[in-house]
PDB file of C-alpha atoms in Angstrom:
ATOM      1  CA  UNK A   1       0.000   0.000   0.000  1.00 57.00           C
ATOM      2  CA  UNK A   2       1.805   2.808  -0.992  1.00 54.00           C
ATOM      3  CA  UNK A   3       0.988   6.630  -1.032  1.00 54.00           C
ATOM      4  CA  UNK A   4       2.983   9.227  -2.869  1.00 56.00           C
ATOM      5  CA  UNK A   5       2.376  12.712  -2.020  1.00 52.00           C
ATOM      6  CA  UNK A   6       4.351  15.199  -4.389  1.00 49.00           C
ATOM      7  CA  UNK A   7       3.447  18.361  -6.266  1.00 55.00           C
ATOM      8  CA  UNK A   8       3.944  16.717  -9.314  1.00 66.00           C
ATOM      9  CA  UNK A   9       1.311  13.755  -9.313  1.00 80.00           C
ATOM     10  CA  UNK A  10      -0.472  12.164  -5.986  1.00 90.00           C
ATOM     11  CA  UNK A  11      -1.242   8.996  -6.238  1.00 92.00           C
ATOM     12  CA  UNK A  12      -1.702   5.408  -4.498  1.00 90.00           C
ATOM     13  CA  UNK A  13      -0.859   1.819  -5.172  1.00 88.00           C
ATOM     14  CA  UNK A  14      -1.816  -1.240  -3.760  1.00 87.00           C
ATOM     15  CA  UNK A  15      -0.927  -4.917  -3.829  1.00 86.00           C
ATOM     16  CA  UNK A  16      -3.417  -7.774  -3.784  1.00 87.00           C
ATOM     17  CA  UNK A  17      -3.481 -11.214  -3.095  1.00 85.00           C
ATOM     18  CA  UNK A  18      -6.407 -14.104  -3.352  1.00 85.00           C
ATOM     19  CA  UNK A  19      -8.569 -15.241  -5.136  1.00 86.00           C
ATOM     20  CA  UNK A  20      -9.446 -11.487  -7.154  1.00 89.00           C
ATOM     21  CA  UNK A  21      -6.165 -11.587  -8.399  1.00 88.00           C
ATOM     22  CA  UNK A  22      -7.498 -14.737 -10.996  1.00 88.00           C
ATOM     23  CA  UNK A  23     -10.366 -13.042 -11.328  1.00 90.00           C
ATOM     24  CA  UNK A  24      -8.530  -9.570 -11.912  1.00 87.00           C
ATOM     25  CA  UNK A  25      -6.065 -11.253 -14.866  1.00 87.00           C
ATOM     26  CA  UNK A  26      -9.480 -13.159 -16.671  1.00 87.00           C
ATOM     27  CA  UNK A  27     -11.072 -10.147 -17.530  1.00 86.00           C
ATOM     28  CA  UNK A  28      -8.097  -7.665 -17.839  1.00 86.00           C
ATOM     29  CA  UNK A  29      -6.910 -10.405 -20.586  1.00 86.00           C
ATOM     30  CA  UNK A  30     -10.611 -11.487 -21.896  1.00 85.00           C
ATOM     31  CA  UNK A  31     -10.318  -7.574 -22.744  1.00 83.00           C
ATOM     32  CA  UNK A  32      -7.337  -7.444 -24.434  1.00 86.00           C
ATOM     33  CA  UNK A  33      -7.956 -10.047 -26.624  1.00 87.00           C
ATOM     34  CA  UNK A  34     -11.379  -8.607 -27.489  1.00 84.00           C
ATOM     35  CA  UNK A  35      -8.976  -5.577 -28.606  1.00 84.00           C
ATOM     36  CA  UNK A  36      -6.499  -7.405 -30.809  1.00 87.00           C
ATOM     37  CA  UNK A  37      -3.954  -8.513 -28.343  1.00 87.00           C
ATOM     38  CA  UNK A  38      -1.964 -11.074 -28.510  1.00 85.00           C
ATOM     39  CA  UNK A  39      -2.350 -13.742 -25.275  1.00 82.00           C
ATOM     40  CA  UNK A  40      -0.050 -13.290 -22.389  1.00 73.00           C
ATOM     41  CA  UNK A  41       2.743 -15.595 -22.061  1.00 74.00           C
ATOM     42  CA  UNK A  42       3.067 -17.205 -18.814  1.00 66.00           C
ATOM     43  CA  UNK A  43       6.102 -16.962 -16.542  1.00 65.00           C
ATOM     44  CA  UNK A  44       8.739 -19.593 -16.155  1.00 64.00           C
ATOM     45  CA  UNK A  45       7.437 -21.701 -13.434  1.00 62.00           C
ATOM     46  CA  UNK A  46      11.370 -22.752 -12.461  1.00 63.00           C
ATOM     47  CA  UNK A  47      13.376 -20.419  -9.869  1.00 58.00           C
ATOM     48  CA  UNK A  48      10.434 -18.410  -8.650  1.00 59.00           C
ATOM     49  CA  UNK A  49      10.156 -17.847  -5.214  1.00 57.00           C
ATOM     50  CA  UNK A  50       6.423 -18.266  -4.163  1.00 63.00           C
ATOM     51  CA  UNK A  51       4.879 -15.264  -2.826  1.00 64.00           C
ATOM     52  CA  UNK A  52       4.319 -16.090   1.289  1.00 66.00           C
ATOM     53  CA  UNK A  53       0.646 -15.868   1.995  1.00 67.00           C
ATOM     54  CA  UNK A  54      -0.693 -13.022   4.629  1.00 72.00           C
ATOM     55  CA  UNK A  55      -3.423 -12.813   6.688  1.00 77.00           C
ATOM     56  CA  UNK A  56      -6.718 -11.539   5.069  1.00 78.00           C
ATOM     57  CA  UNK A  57      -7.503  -7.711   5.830  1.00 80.00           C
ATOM     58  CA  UNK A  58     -10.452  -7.075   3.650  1.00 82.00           C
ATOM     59  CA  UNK A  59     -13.254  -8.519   1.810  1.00 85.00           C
ATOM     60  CA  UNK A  60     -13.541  -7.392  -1.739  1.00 92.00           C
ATOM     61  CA  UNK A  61     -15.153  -7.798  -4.740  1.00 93.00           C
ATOM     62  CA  UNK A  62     -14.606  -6.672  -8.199  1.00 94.00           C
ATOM     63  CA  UNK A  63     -16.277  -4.068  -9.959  1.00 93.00           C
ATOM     64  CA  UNK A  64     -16.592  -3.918 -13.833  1.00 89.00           C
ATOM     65  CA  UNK A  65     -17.940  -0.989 -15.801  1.00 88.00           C
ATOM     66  CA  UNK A  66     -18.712  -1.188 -19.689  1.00 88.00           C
ATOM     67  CA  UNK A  67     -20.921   0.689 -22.220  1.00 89.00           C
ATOM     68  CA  UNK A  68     -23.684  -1.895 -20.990  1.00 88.00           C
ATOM     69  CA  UNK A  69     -22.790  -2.778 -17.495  1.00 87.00           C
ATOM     70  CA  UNK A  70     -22.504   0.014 -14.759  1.00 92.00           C
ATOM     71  CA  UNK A  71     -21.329  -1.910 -12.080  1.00 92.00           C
ATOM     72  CA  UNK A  72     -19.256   0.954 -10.309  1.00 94.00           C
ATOM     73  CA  UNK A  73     -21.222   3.643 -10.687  1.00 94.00           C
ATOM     74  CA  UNK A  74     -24.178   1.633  -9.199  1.00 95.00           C
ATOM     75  CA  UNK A  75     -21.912   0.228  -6.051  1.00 96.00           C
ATOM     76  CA  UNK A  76     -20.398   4.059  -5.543  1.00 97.00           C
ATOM     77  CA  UNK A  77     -24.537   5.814  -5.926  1.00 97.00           C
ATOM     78  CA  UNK A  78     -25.643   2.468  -3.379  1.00 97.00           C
ATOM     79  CA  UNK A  79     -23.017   3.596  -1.146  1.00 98.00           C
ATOM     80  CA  UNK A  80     -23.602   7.474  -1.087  1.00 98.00           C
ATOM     81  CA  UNK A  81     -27.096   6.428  -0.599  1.00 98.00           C
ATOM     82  CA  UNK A  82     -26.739   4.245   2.314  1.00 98.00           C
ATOM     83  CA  UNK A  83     -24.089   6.748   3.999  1.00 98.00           C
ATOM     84  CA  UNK A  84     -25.078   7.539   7.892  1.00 97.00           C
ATOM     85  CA  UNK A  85     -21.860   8.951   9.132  1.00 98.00           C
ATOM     86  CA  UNK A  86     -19.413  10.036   6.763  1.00 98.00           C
ATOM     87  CA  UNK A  87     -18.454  10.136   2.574  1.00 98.00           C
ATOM     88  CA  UNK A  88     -14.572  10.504   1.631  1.00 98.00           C
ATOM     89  CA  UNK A  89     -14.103  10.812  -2.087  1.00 98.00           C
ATOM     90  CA  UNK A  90     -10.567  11.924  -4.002  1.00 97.00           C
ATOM     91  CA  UNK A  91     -10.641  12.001  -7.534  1.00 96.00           C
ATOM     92  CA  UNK A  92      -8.934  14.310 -10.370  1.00 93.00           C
ATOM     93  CA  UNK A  93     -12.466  14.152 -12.255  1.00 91.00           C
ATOM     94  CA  UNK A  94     -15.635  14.909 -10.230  1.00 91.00           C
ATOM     95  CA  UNK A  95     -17.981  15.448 -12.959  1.00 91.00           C
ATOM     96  CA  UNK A  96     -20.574  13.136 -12.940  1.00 93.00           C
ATOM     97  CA  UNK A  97     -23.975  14.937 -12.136  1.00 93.00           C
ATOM     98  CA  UNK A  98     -25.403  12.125 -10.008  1.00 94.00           C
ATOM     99  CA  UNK A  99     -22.709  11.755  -7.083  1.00 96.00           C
ATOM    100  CA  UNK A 100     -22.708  15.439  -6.937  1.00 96.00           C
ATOM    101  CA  UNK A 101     -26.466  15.509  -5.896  1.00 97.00           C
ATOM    102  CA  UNK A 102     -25.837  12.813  -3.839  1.00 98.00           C
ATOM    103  CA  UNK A 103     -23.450  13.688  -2.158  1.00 98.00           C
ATOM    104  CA  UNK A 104     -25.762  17.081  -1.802  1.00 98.00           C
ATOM    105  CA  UNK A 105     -28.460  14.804  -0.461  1.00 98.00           C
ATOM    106  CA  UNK A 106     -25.567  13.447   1.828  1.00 98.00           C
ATOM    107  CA  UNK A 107     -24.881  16.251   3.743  1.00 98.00           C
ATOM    108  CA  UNK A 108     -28.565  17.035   4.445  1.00 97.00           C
ATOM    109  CA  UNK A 109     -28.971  14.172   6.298  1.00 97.00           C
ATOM    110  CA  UNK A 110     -26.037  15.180   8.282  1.00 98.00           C
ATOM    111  CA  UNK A 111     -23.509  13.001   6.557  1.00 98.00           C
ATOM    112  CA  UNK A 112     -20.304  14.265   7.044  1.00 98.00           C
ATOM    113  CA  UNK A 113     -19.221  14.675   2.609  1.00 98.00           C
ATOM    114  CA  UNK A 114     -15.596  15.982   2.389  1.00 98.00           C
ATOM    115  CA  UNK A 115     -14.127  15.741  -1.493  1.00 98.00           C
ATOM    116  CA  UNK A 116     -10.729  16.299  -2.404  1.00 98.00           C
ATOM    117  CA  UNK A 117      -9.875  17.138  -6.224  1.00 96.00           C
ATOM    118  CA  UNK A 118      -7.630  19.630  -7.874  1.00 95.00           C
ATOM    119  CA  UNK A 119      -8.152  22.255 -10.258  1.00 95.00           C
ATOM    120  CA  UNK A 120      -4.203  22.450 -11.612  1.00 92.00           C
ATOM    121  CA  UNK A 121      -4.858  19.221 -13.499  1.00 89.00           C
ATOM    122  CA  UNK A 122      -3.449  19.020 -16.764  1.00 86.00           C
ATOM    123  CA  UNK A 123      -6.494  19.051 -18.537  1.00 88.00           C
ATOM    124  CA  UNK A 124      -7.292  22.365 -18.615  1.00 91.00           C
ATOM    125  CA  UNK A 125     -11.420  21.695 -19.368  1.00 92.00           C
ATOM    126  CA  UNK A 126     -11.319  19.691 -16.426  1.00 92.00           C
ATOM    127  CA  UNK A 127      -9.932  22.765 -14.128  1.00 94.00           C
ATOM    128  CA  UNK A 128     -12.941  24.750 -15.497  1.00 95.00           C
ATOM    129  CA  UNK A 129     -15.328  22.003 -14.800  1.00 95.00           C
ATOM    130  CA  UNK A 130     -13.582  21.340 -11.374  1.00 95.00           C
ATOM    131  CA  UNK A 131     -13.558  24.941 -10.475  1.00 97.00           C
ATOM    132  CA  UNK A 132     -17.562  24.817 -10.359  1.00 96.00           C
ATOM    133  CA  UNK A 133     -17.858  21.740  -9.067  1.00 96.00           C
ATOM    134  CA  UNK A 134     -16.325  22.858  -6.063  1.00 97.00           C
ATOM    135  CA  UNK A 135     -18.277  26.086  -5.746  1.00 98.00           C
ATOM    136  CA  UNK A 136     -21.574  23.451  -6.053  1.00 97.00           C
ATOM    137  CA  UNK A 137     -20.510  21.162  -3.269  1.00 98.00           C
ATOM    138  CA  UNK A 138     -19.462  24.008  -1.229  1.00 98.00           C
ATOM    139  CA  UNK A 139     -22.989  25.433  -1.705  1.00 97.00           C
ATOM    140  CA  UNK A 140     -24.327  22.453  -0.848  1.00 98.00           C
ATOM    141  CA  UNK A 141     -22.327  21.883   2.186  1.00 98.00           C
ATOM    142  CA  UNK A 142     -19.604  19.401   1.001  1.00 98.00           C
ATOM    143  CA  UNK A 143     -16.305  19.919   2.334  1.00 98.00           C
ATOM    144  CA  UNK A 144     -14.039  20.615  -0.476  1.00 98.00           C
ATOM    145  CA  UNK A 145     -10.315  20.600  -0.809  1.00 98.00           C
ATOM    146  CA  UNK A 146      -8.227  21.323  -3.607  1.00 97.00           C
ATOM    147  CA  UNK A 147      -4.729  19.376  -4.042  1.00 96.00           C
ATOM    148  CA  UNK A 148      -2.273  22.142  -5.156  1.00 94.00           C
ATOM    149  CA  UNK A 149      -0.978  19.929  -8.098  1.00 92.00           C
ATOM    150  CA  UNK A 150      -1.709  16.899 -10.687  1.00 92.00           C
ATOM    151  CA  UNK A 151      -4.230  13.953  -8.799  1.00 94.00           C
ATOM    152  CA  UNK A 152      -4.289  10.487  -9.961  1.00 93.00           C
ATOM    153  CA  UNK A 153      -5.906   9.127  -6.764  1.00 96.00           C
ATOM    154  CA  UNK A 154      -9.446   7.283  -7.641  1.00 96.00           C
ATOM    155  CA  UNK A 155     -10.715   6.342  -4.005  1.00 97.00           C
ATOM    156  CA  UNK A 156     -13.632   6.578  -1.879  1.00 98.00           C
ATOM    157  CA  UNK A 157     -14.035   5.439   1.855  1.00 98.00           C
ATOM    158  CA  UNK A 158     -18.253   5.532   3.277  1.00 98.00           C
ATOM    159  CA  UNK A 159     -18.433   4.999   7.466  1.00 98.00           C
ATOM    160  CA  UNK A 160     -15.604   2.922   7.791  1.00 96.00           C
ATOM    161  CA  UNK A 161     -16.964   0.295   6.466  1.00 95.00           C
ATOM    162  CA  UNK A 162     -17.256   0.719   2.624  1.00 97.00           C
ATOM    163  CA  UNK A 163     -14.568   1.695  -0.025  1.00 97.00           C
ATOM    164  CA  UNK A 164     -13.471   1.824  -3.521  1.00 97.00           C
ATOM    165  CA  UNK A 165     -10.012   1.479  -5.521  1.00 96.00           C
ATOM    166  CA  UNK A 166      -9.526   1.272  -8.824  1.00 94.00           C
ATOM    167  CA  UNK A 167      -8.854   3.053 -12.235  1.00 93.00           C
ATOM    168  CA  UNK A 168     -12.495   4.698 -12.654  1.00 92.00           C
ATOM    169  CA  UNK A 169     -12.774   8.064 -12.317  1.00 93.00           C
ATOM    170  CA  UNK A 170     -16.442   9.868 -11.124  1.00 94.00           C
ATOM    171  CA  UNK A 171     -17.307  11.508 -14.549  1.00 91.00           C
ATOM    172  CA  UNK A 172     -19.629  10.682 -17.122  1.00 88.00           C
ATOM    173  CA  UNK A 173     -17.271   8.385 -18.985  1.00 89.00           C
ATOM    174  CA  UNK A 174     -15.831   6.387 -16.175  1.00 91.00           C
ATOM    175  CA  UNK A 175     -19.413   5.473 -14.528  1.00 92.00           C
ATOM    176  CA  UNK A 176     -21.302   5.138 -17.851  1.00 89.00           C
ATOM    177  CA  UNK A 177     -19.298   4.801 -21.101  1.00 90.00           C
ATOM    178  CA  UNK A 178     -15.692   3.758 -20.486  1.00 90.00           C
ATOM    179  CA  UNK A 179     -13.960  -0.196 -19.520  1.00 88.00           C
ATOM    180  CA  UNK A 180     -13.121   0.286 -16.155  1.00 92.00           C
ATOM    181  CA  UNK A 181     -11.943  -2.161 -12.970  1.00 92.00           C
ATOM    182  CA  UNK A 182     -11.856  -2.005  -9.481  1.00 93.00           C
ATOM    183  CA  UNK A 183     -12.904  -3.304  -6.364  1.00 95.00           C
ATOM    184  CA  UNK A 184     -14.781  -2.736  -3.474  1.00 96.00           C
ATOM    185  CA  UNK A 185     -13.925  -3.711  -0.296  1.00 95.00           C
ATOM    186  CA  UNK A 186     -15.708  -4.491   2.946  1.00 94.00           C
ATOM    187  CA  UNK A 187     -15.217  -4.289   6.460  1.00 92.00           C
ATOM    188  CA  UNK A 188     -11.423  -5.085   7.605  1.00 90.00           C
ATOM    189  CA  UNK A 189      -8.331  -3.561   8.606  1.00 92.00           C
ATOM    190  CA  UNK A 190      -7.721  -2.282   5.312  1.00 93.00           C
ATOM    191  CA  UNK A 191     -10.006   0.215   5.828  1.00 95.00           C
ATOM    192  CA  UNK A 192      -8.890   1.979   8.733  1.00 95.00           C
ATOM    193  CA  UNK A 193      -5.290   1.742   6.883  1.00 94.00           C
ATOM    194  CA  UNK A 194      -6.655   3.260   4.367  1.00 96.00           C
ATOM    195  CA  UNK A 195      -8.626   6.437   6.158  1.00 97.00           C
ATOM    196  CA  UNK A 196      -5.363   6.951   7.773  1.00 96.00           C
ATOM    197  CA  UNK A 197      -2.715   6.738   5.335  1.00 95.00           C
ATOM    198  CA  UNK A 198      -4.670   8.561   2.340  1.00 96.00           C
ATOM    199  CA  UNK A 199      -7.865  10.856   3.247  1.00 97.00           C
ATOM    200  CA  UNK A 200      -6.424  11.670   6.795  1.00 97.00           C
ATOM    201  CA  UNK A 201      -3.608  13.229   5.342  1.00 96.00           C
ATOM    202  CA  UNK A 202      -5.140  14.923   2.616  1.00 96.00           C
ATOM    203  CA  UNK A 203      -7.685  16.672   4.269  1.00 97.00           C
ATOM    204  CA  UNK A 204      -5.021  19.467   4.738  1.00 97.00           C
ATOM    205  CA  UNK A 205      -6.619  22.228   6.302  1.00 97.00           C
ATOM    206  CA  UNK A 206      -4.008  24.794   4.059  1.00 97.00           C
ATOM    207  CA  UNK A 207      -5.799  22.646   1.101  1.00 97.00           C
ATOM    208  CA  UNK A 208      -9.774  23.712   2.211  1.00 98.00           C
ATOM    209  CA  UNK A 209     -12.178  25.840   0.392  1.00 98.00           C
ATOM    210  CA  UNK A 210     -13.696  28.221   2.521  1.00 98.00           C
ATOM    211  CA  UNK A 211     -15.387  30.767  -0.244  1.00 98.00           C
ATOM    212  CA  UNK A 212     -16.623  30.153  -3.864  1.00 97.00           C
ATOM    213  CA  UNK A 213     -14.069  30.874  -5.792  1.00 97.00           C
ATOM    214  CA  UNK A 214     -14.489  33.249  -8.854  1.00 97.00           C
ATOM    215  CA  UNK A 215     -15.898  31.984 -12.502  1.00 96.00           C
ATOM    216  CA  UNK A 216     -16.073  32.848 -15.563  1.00 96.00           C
ATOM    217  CA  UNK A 217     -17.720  31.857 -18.409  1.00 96.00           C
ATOM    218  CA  UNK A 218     -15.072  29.596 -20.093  1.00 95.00           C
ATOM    219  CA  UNK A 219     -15.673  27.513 -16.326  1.00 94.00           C
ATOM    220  CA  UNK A 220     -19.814  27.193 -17.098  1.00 93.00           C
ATOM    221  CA  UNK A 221     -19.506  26.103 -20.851  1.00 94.00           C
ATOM    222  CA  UNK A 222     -16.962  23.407 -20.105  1.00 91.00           C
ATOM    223  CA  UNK A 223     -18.746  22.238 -17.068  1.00 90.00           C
ATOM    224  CA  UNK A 224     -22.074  22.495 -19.366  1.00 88.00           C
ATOM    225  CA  UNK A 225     -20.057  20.095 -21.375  1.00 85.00           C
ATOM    226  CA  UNK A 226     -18.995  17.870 -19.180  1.00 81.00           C
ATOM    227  CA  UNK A 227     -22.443  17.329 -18.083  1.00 73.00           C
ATOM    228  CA  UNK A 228     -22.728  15.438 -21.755  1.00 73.00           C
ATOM    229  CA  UNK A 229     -19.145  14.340 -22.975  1.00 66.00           C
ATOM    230  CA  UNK A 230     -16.619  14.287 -19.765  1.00 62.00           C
TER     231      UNK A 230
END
């Protein structure tokens, strides 16, 4: 489990063992094939050291999304949903309409909703987009910080006992048009590690949003936009 925290790009890693990992390399290479690739090659079995086997620290399950199958976005709306005590979500692309009214709807039942994102991306319709995103959530209550560089983190952590990893982001085409994997994971240890090592951190107080911050039109039409294509 590793976190890197520098101006330049934040991101996090993770390693997984059991029996996901099968399930993981089926459809990663089920999908490569469908796109012309040529079948793995397995590793010599001779001179490898076998990987020691650790103790369990979550339960997880994998999440596929596809033109015609939304399985994340419908585990990450069931989760907002369901939330009673608190939402953590960090993503560079917070554009998808429905967990922004969610999390809205989050707050007002007392939900504690804190979102980290960035608007110094380097996609420069996604900083206009971002930019009113924020002011939205912190209309609505959300607690908003901005990273003050590139994001790559895709994670989300509900009451301690829900969470997400994986290479979707939480725009249009992640939860509804794009081939994405992840998985979610249930109550364990890995949780806690998780809320400490990542969100913890991140929720910098130098990094909150206390006012809107100022627009102009170029941030409406792009986030008009990515209400349809991002």
């Amino acid at each position: 489990f590793t976190h890197t925290a520098f101006f330049l790009r934040h991101d996090i890693t993770f390693t997984m063992q059991g029996p996901l990992v099968a399930e993981w390399q089926t459809l990663f290479e089920c999908y490569w094939r469908e796109q012309g690739g040529k079948p793995a090659r397995l590793p010599p079995q001779n001179g490898v050291v076998p990987i020691p086997s650790i103790v369990a620290n979550a339960a997880g399950r994998l999440v596929e999304n596809a033109p015609t199958h939304h399985g994340l976005s419908q585990a990450l709306y069931r989760a907002i949903d369901h939330a009673r005590h608190f939402v953590y979500l960090e993503n560079p692309y917070l554009t998808d309409n429905g967990v922004i009214v969610k999390l809205a709807r989050a707050r007002r039942r007392g939900v504690d909703a804190r979102v980290l994102f960035t608007i110094r991306s380097d996609t420069p319709s996604i900083n206009h987009t971002n930019k009113v995103t924020a002011n939205r959530l912190l209309a609505a209550g959300v607690r908003v910080y901005l990273y003050p560089g590139r994001i790559h983190v895709k994670a989300a952590l509900v009451d301690g006992c829900w969470a997400y990893l994986g290479s979707g982001n939480f725009d249009l085409l992640s939860l509804h048009r794009n081939h994405e994997l992840g998985v979610v994971f249930g109550p364990g240890p890995f949780l806690e590690e998780l809320n400490q090592v990542l969100f913890q951190p991140d929720f910098n107080p130098d990094w909150e949003l206390h006012a809107p911050l100022p627009l102009t039109a170029a941030d409406y039409a792009y986030e008009l936009l990515a209400a349809f294509f991002l």
